[in-house]
XYZ file of C-alpha atoms in Angstrom:
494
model
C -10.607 19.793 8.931
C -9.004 16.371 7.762
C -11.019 13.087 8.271
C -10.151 9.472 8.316
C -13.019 7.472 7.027
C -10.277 4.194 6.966
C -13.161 1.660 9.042
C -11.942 -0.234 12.352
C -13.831 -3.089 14.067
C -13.170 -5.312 16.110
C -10.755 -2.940 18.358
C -8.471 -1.253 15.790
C -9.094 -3.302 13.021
C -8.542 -2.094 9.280
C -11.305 -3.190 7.631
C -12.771 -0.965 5.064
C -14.786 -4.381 2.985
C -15.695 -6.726 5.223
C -17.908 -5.210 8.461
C -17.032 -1.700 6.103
C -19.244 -3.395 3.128
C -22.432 -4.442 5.942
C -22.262 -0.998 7.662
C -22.614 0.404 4.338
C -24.662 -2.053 2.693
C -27.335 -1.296 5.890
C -26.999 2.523 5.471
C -27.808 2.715 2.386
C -30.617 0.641 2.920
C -31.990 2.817 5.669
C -31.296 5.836 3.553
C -33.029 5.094 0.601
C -35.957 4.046 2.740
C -36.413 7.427 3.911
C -35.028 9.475 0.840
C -37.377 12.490 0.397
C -38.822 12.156 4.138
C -38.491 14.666 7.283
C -36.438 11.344 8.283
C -33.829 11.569 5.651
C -30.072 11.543 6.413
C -28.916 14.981 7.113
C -26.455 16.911 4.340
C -23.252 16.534 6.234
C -24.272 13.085 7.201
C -24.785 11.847 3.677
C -22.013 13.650 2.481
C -19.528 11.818 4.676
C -21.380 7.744 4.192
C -21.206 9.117 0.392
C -17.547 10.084 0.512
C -16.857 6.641 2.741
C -18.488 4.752 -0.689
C -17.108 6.504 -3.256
C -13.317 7.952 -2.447
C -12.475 4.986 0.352
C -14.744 1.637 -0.359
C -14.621 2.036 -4.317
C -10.893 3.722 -4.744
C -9.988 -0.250 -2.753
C -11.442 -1.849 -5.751
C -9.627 -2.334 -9.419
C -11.690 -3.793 -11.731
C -13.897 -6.206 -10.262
C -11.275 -6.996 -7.283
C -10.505 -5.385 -4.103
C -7.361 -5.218 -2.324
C -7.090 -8.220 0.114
C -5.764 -5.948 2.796
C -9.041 -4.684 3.588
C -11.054 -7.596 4.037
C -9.944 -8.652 7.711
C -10.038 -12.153 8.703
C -12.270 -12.623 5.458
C -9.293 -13.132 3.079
C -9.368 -16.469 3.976
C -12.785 -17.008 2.455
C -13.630 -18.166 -1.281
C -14.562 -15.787 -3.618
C -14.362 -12.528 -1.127
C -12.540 -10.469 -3.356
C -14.759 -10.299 -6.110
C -16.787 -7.398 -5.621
C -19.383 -8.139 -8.974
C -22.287 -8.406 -6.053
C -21.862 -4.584 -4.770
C -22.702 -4.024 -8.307
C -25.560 -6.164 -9.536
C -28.141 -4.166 -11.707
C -31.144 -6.763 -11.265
C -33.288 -4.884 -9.055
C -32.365 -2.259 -6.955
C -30.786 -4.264 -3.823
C -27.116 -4.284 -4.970
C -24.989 -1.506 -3.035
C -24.313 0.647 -5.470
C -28.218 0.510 -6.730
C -29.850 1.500 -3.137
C -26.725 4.444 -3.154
C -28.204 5.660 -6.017
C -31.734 5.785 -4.467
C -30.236 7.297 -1.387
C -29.941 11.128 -3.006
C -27.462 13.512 -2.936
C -24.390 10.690 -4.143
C -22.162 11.689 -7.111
C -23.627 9.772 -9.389
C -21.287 9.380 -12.138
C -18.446 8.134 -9.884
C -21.142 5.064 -8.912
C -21.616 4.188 -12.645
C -17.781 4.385 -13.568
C -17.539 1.797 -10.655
C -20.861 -0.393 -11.883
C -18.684 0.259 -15.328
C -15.862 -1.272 -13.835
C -16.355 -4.150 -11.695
C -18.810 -5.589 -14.042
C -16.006 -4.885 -16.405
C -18.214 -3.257 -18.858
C -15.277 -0.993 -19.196
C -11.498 -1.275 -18.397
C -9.810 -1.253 -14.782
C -9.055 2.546 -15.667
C -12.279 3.812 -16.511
C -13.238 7.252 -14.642
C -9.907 6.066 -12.048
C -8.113 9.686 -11.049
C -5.020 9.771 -9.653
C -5.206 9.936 -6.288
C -2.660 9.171 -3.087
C -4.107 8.965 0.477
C -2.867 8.098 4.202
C -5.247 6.841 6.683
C -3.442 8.116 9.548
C -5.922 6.148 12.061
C -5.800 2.590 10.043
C -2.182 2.706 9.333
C -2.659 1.815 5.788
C -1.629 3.879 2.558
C -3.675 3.971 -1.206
C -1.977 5.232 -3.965
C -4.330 5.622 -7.033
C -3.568 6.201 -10.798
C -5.496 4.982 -13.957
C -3.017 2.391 -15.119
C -2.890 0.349 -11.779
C -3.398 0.970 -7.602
C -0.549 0.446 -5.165
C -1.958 -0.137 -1.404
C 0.363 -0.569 1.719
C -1.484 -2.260 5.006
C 0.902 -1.589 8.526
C 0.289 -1.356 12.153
C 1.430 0.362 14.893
C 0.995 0.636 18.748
C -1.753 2.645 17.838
C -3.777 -0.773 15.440
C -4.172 -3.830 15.959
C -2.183 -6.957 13.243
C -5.233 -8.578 10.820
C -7.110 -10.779 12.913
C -7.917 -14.392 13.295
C -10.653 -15.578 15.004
C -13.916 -18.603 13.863
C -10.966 -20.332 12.534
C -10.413 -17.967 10.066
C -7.083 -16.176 8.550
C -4.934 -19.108 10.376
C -1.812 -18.299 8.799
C -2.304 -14.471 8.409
C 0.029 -13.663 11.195
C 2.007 -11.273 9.057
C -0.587 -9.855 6.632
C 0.094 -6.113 8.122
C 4.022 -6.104 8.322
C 4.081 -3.715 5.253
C 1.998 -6.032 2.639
C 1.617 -4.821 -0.605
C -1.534 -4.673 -3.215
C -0.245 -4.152 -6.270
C -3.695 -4.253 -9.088
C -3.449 -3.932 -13.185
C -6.649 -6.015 -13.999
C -7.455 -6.955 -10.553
C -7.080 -10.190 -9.996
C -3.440 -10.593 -9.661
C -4.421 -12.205 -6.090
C -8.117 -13.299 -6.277
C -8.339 -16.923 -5.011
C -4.498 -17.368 -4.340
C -4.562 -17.516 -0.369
C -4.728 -21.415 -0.306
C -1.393 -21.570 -2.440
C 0.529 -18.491 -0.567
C 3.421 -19.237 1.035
C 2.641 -17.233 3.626
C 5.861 -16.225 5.314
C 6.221 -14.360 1.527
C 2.886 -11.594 1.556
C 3.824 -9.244 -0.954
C 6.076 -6.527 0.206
C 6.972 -7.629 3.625
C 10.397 -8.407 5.513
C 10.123 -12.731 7.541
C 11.708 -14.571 8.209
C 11.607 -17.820 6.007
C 10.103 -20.611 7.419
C 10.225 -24.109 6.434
C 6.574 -24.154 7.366
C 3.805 -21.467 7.661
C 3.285 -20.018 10.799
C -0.204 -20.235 12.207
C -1.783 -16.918 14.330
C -2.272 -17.818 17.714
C -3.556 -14.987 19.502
C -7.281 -14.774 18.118
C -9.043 -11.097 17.329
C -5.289 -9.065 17.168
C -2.736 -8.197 18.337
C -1.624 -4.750 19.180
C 1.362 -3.317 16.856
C 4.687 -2.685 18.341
C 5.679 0.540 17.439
C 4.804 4.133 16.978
C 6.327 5.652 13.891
C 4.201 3.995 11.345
C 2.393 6.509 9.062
C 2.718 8.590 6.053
C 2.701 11.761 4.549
C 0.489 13.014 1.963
C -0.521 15.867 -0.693
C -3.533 14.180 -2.051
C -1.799 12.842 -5.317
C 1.790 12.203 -4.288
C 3.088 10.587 -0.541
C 5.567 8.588 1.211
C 4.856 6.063 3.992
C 7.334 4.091 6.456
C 6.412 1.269 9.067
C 9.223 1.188 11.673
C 8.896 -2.724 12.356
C 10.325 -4.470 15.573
C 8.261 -8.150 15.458
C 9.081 -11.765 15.056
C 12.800 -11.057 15.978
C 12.520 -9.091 12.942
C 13.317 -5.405 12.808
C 13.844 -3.052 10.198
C 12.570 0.529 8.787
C 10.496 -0.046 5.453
C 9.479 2.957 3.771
C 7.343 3.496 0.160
C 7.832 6.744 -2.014
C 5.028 6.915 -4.472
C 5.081 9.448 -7.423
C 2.820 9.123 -10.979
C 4.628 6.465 -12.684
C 7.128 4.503 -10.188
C 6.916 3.359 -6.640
C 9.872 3.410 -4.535
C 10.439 0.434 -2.319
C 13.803 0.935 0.436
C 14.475 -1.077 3.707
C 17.141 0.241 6.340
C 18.276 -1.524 9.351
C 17.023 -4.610 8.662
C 17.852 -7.282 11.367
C 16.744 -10.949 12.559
C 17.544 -12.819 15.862
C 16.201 -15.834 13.907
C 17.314 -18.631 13.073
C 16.126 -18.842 9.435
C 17.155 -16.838 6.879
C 15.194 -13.525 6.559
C 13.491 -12.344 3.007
C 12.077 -9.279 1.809
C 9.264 -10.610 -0.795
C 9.007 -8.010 -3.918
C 5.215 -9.758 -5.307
C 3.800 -13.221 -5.161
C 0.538 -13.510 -7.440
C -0.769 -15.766 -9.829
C 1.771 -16.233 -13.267
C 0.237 -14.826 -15.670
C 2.837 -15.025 -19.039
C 6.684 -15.651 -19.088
C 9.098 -13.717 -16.660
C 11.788 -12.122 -18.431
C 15.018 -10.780 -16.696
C 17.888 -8.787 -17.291
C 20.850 -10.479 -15.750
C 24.270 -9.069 -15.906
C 23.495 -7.814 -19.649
C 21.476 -10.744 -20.601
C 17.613 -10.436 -21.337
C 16.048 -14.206 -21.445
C 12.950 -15.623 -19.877
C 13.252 -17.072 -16.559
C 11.180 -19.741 -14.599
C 13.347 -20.243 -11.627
C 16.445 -18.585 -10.180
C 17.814 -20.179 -6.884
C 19.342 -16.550 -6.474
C 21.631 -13.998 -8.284
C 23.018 -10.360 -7.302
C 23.360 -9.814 -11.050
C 19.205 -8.998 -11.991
C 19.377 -5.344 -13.373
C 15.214 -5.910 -13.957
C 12.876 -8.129 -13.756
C 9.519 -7.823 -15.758
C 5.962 -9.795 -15.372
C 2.377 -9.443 -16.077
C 3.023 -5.406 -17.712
C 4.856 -4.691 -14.293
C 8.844 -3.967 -14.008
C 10.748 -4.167 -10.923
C 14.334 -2.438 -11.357
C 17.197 -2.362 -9.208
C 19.085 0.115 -8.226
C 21.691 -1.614 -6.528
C 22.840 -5.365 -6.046
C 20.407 -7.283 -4.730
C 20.331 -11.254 -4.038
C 17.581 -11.840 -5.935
C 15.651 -15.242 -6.356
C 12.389 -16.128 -8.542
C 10.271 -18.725 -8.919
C 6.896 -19.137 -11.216
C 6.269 -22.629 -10.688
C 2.699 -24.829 -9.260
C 2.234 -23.912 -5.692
C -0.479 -26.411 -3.795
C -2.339 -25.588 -0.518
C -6.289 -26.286 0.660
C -8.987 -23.493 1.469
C -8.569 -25.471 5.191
C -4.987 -24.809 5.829
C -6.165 -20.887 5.935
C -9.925 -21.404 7.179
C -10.843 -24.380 9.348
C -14.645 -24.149 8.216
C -13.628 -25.185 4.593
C -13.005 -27.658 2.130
C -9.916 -29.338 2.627
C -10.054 -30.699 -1.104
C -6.893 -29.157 -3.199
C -6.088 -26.159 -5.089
C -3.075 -25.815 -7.377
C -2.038 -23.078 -9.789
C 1.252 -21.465 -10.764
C 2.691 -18.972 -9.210
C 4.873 -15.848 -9.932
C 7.050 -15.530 -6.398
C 10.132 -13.291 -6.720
C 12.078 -11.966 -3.228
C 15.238 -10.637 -1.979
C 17.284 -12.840 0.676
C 19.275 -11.065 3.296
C 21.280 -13.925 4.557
C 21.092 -15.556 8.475
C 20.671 -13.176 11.202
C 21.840 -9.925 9.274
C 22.540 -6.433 10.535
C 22.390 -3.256 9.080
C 20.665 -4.690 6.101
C 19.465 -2.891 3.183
C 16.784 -3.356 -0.308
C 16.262 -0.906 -3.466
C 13.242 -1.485 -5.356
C 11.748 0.429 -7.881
C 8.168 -0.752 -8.991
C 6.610 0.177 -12.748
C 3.580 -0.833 -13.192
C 1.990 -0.288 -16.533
C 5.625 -0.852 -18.438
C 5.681 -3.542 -22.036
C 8.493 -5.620 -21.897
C 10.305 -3.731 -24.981
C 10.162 -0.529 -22.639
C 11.784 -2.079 -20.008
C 15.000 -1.788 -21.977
C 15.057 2.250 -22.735
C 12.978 3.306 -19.328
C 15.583 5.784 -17.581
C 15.322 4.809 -13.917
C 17.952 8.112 -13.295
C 14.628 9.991 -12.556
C 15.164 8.066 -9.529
C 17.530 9.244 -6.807
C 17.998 7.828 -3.680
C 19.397 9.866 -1.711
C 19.984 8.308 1.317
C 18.946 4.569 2.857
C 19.752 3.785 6.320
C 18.434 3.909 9.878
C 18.177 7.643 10.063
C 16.958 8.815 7.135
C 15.660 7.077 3.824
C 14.937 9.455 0.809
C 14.174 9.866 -2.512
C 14.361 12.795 -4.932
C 12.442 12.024 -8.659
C 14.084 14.703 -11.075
C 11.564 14.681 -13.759
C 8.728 15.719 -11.291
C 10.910 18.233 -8.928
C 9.361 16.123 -5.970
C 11.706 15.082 -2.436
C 10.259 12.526 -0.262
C 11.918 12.230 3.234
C 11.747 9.950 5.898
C 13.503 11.283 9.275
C 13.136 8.851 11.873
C 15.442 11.431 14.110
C 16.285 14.956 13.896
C 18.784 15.448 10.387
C 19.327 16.633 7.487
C 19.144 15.730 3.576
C 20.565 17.168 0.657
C 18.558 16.818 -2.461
C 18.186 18.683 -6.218
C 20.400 22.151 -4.221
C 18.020 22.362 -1.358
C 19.241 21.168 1.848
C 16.604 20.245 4.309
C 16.815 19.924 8.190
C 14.207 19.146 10.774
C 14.524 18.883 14.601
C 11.985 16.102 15.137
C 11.439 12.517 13.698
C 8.505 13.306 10.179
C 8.127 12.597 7.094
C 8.289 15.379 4.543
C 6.669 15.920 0.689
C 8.818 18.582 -1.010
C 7.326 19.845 -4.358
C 9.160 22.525 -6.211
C 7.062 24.613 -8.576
C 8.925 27.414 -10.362
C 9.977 29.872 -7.544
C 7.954 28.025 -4.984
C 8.130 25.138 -2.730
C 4.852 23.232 -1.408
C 5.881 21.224 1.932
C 3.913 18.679 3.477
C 4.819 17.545 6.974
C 3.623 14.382 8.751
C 4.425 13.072 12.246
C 4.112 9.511 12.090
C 4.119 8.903 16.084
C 1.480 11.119 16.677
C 3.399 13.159 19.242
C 4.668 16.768 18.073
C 3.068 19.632 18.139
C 5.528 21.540 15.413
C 8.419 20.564 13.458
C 10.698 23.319 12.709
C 12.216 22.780 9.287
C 15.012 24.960 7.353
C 15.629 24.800 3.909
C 18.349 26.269 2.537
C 18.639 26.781 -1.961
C 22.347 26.326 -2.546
C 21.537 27.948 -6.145
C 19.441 31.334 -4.773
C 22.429 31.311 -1.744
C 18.566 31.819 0.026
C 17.257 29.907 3.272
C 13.511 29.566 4.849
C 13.001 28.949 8.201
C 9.581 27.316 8.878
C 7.679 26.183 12.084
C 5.168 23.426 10.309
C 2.200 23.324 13.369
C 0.654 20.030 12.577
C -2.598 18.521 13.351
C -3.580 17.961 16.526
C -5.987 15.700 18.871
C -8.161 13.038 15.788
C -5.874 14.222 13.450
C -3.064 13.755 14.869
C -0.493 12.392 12.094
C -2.570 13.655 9.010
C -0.588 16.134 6.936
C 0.180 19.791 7.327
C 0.343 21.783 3.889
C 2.853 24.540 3.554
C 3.796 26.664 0.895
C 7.233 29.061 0.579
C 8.042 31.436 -2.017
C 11.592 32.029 -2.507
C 11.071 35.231 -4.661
């Protein structure tokens, strides 16, 4: 049996900090009341608050930061992302101090954290690699020691990041496929007043001259159905089939141990402004340096340029595959704590800011992106990393996918019945999934996801043009409260 411990309020809200942190903060406190009484929490009980603490809550948290996807309507407050509180050894009323006192809690996992977020120890202390879909929250964590990579989506299943108190006023496209991307951990902490907020990380808007306030208060219901993900506990793929704002397009992530895989089919705007895809917008931290058309230099502004091979900042490299109209900006960015959250100061907040997106011209069609992400990369490594590991093997409307040779892994996206060729398999499926290929000697482990939450069974074949050999497989997939978690196969070709 499959859980998702992902934490809605408010309706479908995602909000795993936030009313997450006070249900647990409360729990705990209860539990450690009545630790060692007839009144304790049950095994199975404790077991799953424990779990919600230590492999949701925690994994959302690098170094002393969390990921401002999962704070609700509270990113728009001072300070919320620092998480040093949770972890406060002076007495034992901290979060992580009363989950000790609670019994039965994996101890060493809560002092790596304390380790961490009072930064006693680096961002990838005790961090295991780890890749999970909440299937119910429509949002995505992809874990390894050297940095996290979260994805926050909705569908007609969720509701967008709300607003409401006069809070998160220009949030209105926080879940449209925003992306945490954490080294040290505060890449974003404190930068909300100075967004430009039309540019979230990772998401596809149009680009307004001015940022667009959130009018309907407490969310609003997602649009469409085949949002979700696929996952095998330490590798996954995700997609977020997105019809809002006069904005459509099908955005899909392929994560694997080093590299993230960013690719956008489809993409189309009845707008009048020009529509953007924006690759990271966090604080500047160092110079940006770019490879352009042969050329490494530093950069502080590009208007825009299909000639960027790479672009590296802050230990993180962003390659392209293919031409992209590129533009990049790290100057000071200005805004007030008020123009985000009416019950705060309106006094001014500057900094400079690292802003670097893709433009895909006035009311396109059938656009496309390529991104691939390295976190964790020096600047001289930029020059010899071999981004042939990656293939893409296909990018449009029907199917995106991506093979990665050096860890025999295929990651496919079928948003209709097709078929994909990829490293002499061939691969068909009759319904709209997402599939996890991972080929191990003579075997093949498949995971199969169905994003909309509808089938019952995929039937998949896979044919090895090497063996001359084909498998014919009827994936049953979960069913009923997990319906769109993964189904685990495995096929021997011997």
């Amino acid at each position: 049996l499959q859980y998702d411990f992902s934490y809605l309020q408010h309706g479908h809200q995602l909000q795993i900090a936030s009313y997450g942190e006070v249900f647990l903060s409360g729990e705990y406190k209860v539990a450690s009341w009545v630790s060692g009484t007839r009144y304790a929490l049950s095994g199975d009980k404790l077991a799953m608050l424990n779990h919600y603490l230590s492999r949701i809550y925690l994994a959302s948290i690098r170094g002393s930061y969390s990921d401002f996807n999962i704070e609700g309507r509270g990113i728009s407050r001072p300070g919320i992302l620092n998480k040093r509180g949770i972890a406060n050894r002076s007495g034992s009323s901290s979060l992580l101090e009363l989950a000790k006192l609670s019994g039965g809690q994996d101890k060493r996992l809560i002092e790596a954290a304390i380790e961490r977020i009072n930064q006693t120890k680096p961002e990838s202390y005790f961090v295991l690699p780890l890749h999970r879909h909440f299937w119910r929250g429509d949002y995505t964590q992809h874990l390894r020691p050297e940095y996290s990579f979260n994805v926050r989506m909705v569908s007609d299943r969720t509701e967008r990041t709300e607003a409401g108190n006069r809070e998160n006023l220009l949030g209105k496209f926080l879940p449209d496929g925003s992306t945490n991307i954490q080294r040290t951990g505060g890449e974003y902490y404190n930068i909300m007043p100075v967004w430009e907020w039309d540019k979230i990380p990772g998401i596809t808007c149009r680009d307004f001259e001015e940022d667009r306030r959130t009018i309907i208060q407490w969310g609003e219901i997602g649009s469409t159905s085949f949002v979700g993900g696929v996952s095998d506990g330490k590798y996954g793929a995700s997609a977020y089939d997105m019809d809002y704002d006069s904005v459509k397009a099908k955005k899909a992530w392929f994560f694997f141990d080093r590299e993230v895989v960013s690719l956008g089919a489809g993409i189309s705007s009845r707008g009048a402004e020009n529509l953007v895809t924006t690759i990271n917008q966090c604080w500047l931290s160092g110079k940006v340096f770019a490879d352009k058309a042969g050329k490494i230099s530093a950069v502080e502004r590009d208007k825009g340029s299909s000639d960027f091979n790479w672009v590296w900042h802050d230990s993180i490299g962003y390659f392209f595959p293919q031409k992209e109209m590129v533009s990049i900006s790290s100057g000071i960015q200005k805004g007030s704590w008020n123009d985000i959250n009416g019950n705060c100061s309106k006094d001014e907040v500057s900094g400079k800011v690292f802003k670097m997106w893709t433009n895909h011209g006035t009311q396109p069609s059938g656009g496309q992106y390529s991104l691939i992400t390295v976190p964790g990369i020096s600047r001289d490594e930029m020059k010899s990393y071999d981004k042939n590991r990656i293939v893409i093997l296909s990018n449009t409307s029907s199917v995106q996918a991506v093979a990665h040779t050096g860890l025999n892994i295929i990651q496919i996206v079928f948003y209709q019945p097709g078929m994909v060729d990829a490293m002499d398999l061939q691969v068909s499926v009759d319904k709209p999934c997402i599939v996890l290929i991972k080929r191990q000697d003579d075997n093949l482990s498949v995971s199969i996801a169905d994003p909309a939450q509808k089938e019952k069974v995929v039937d998949m074949l896979i044919k090895s043009t090497v063996k001359n050999k084909e498998m014919k497989l009827a994936g049953r997939l979960p069913e009923g409260h997990e319906a769109g978690a993964s189904a685990q196969f495995r096929i021997d070709w011997k």
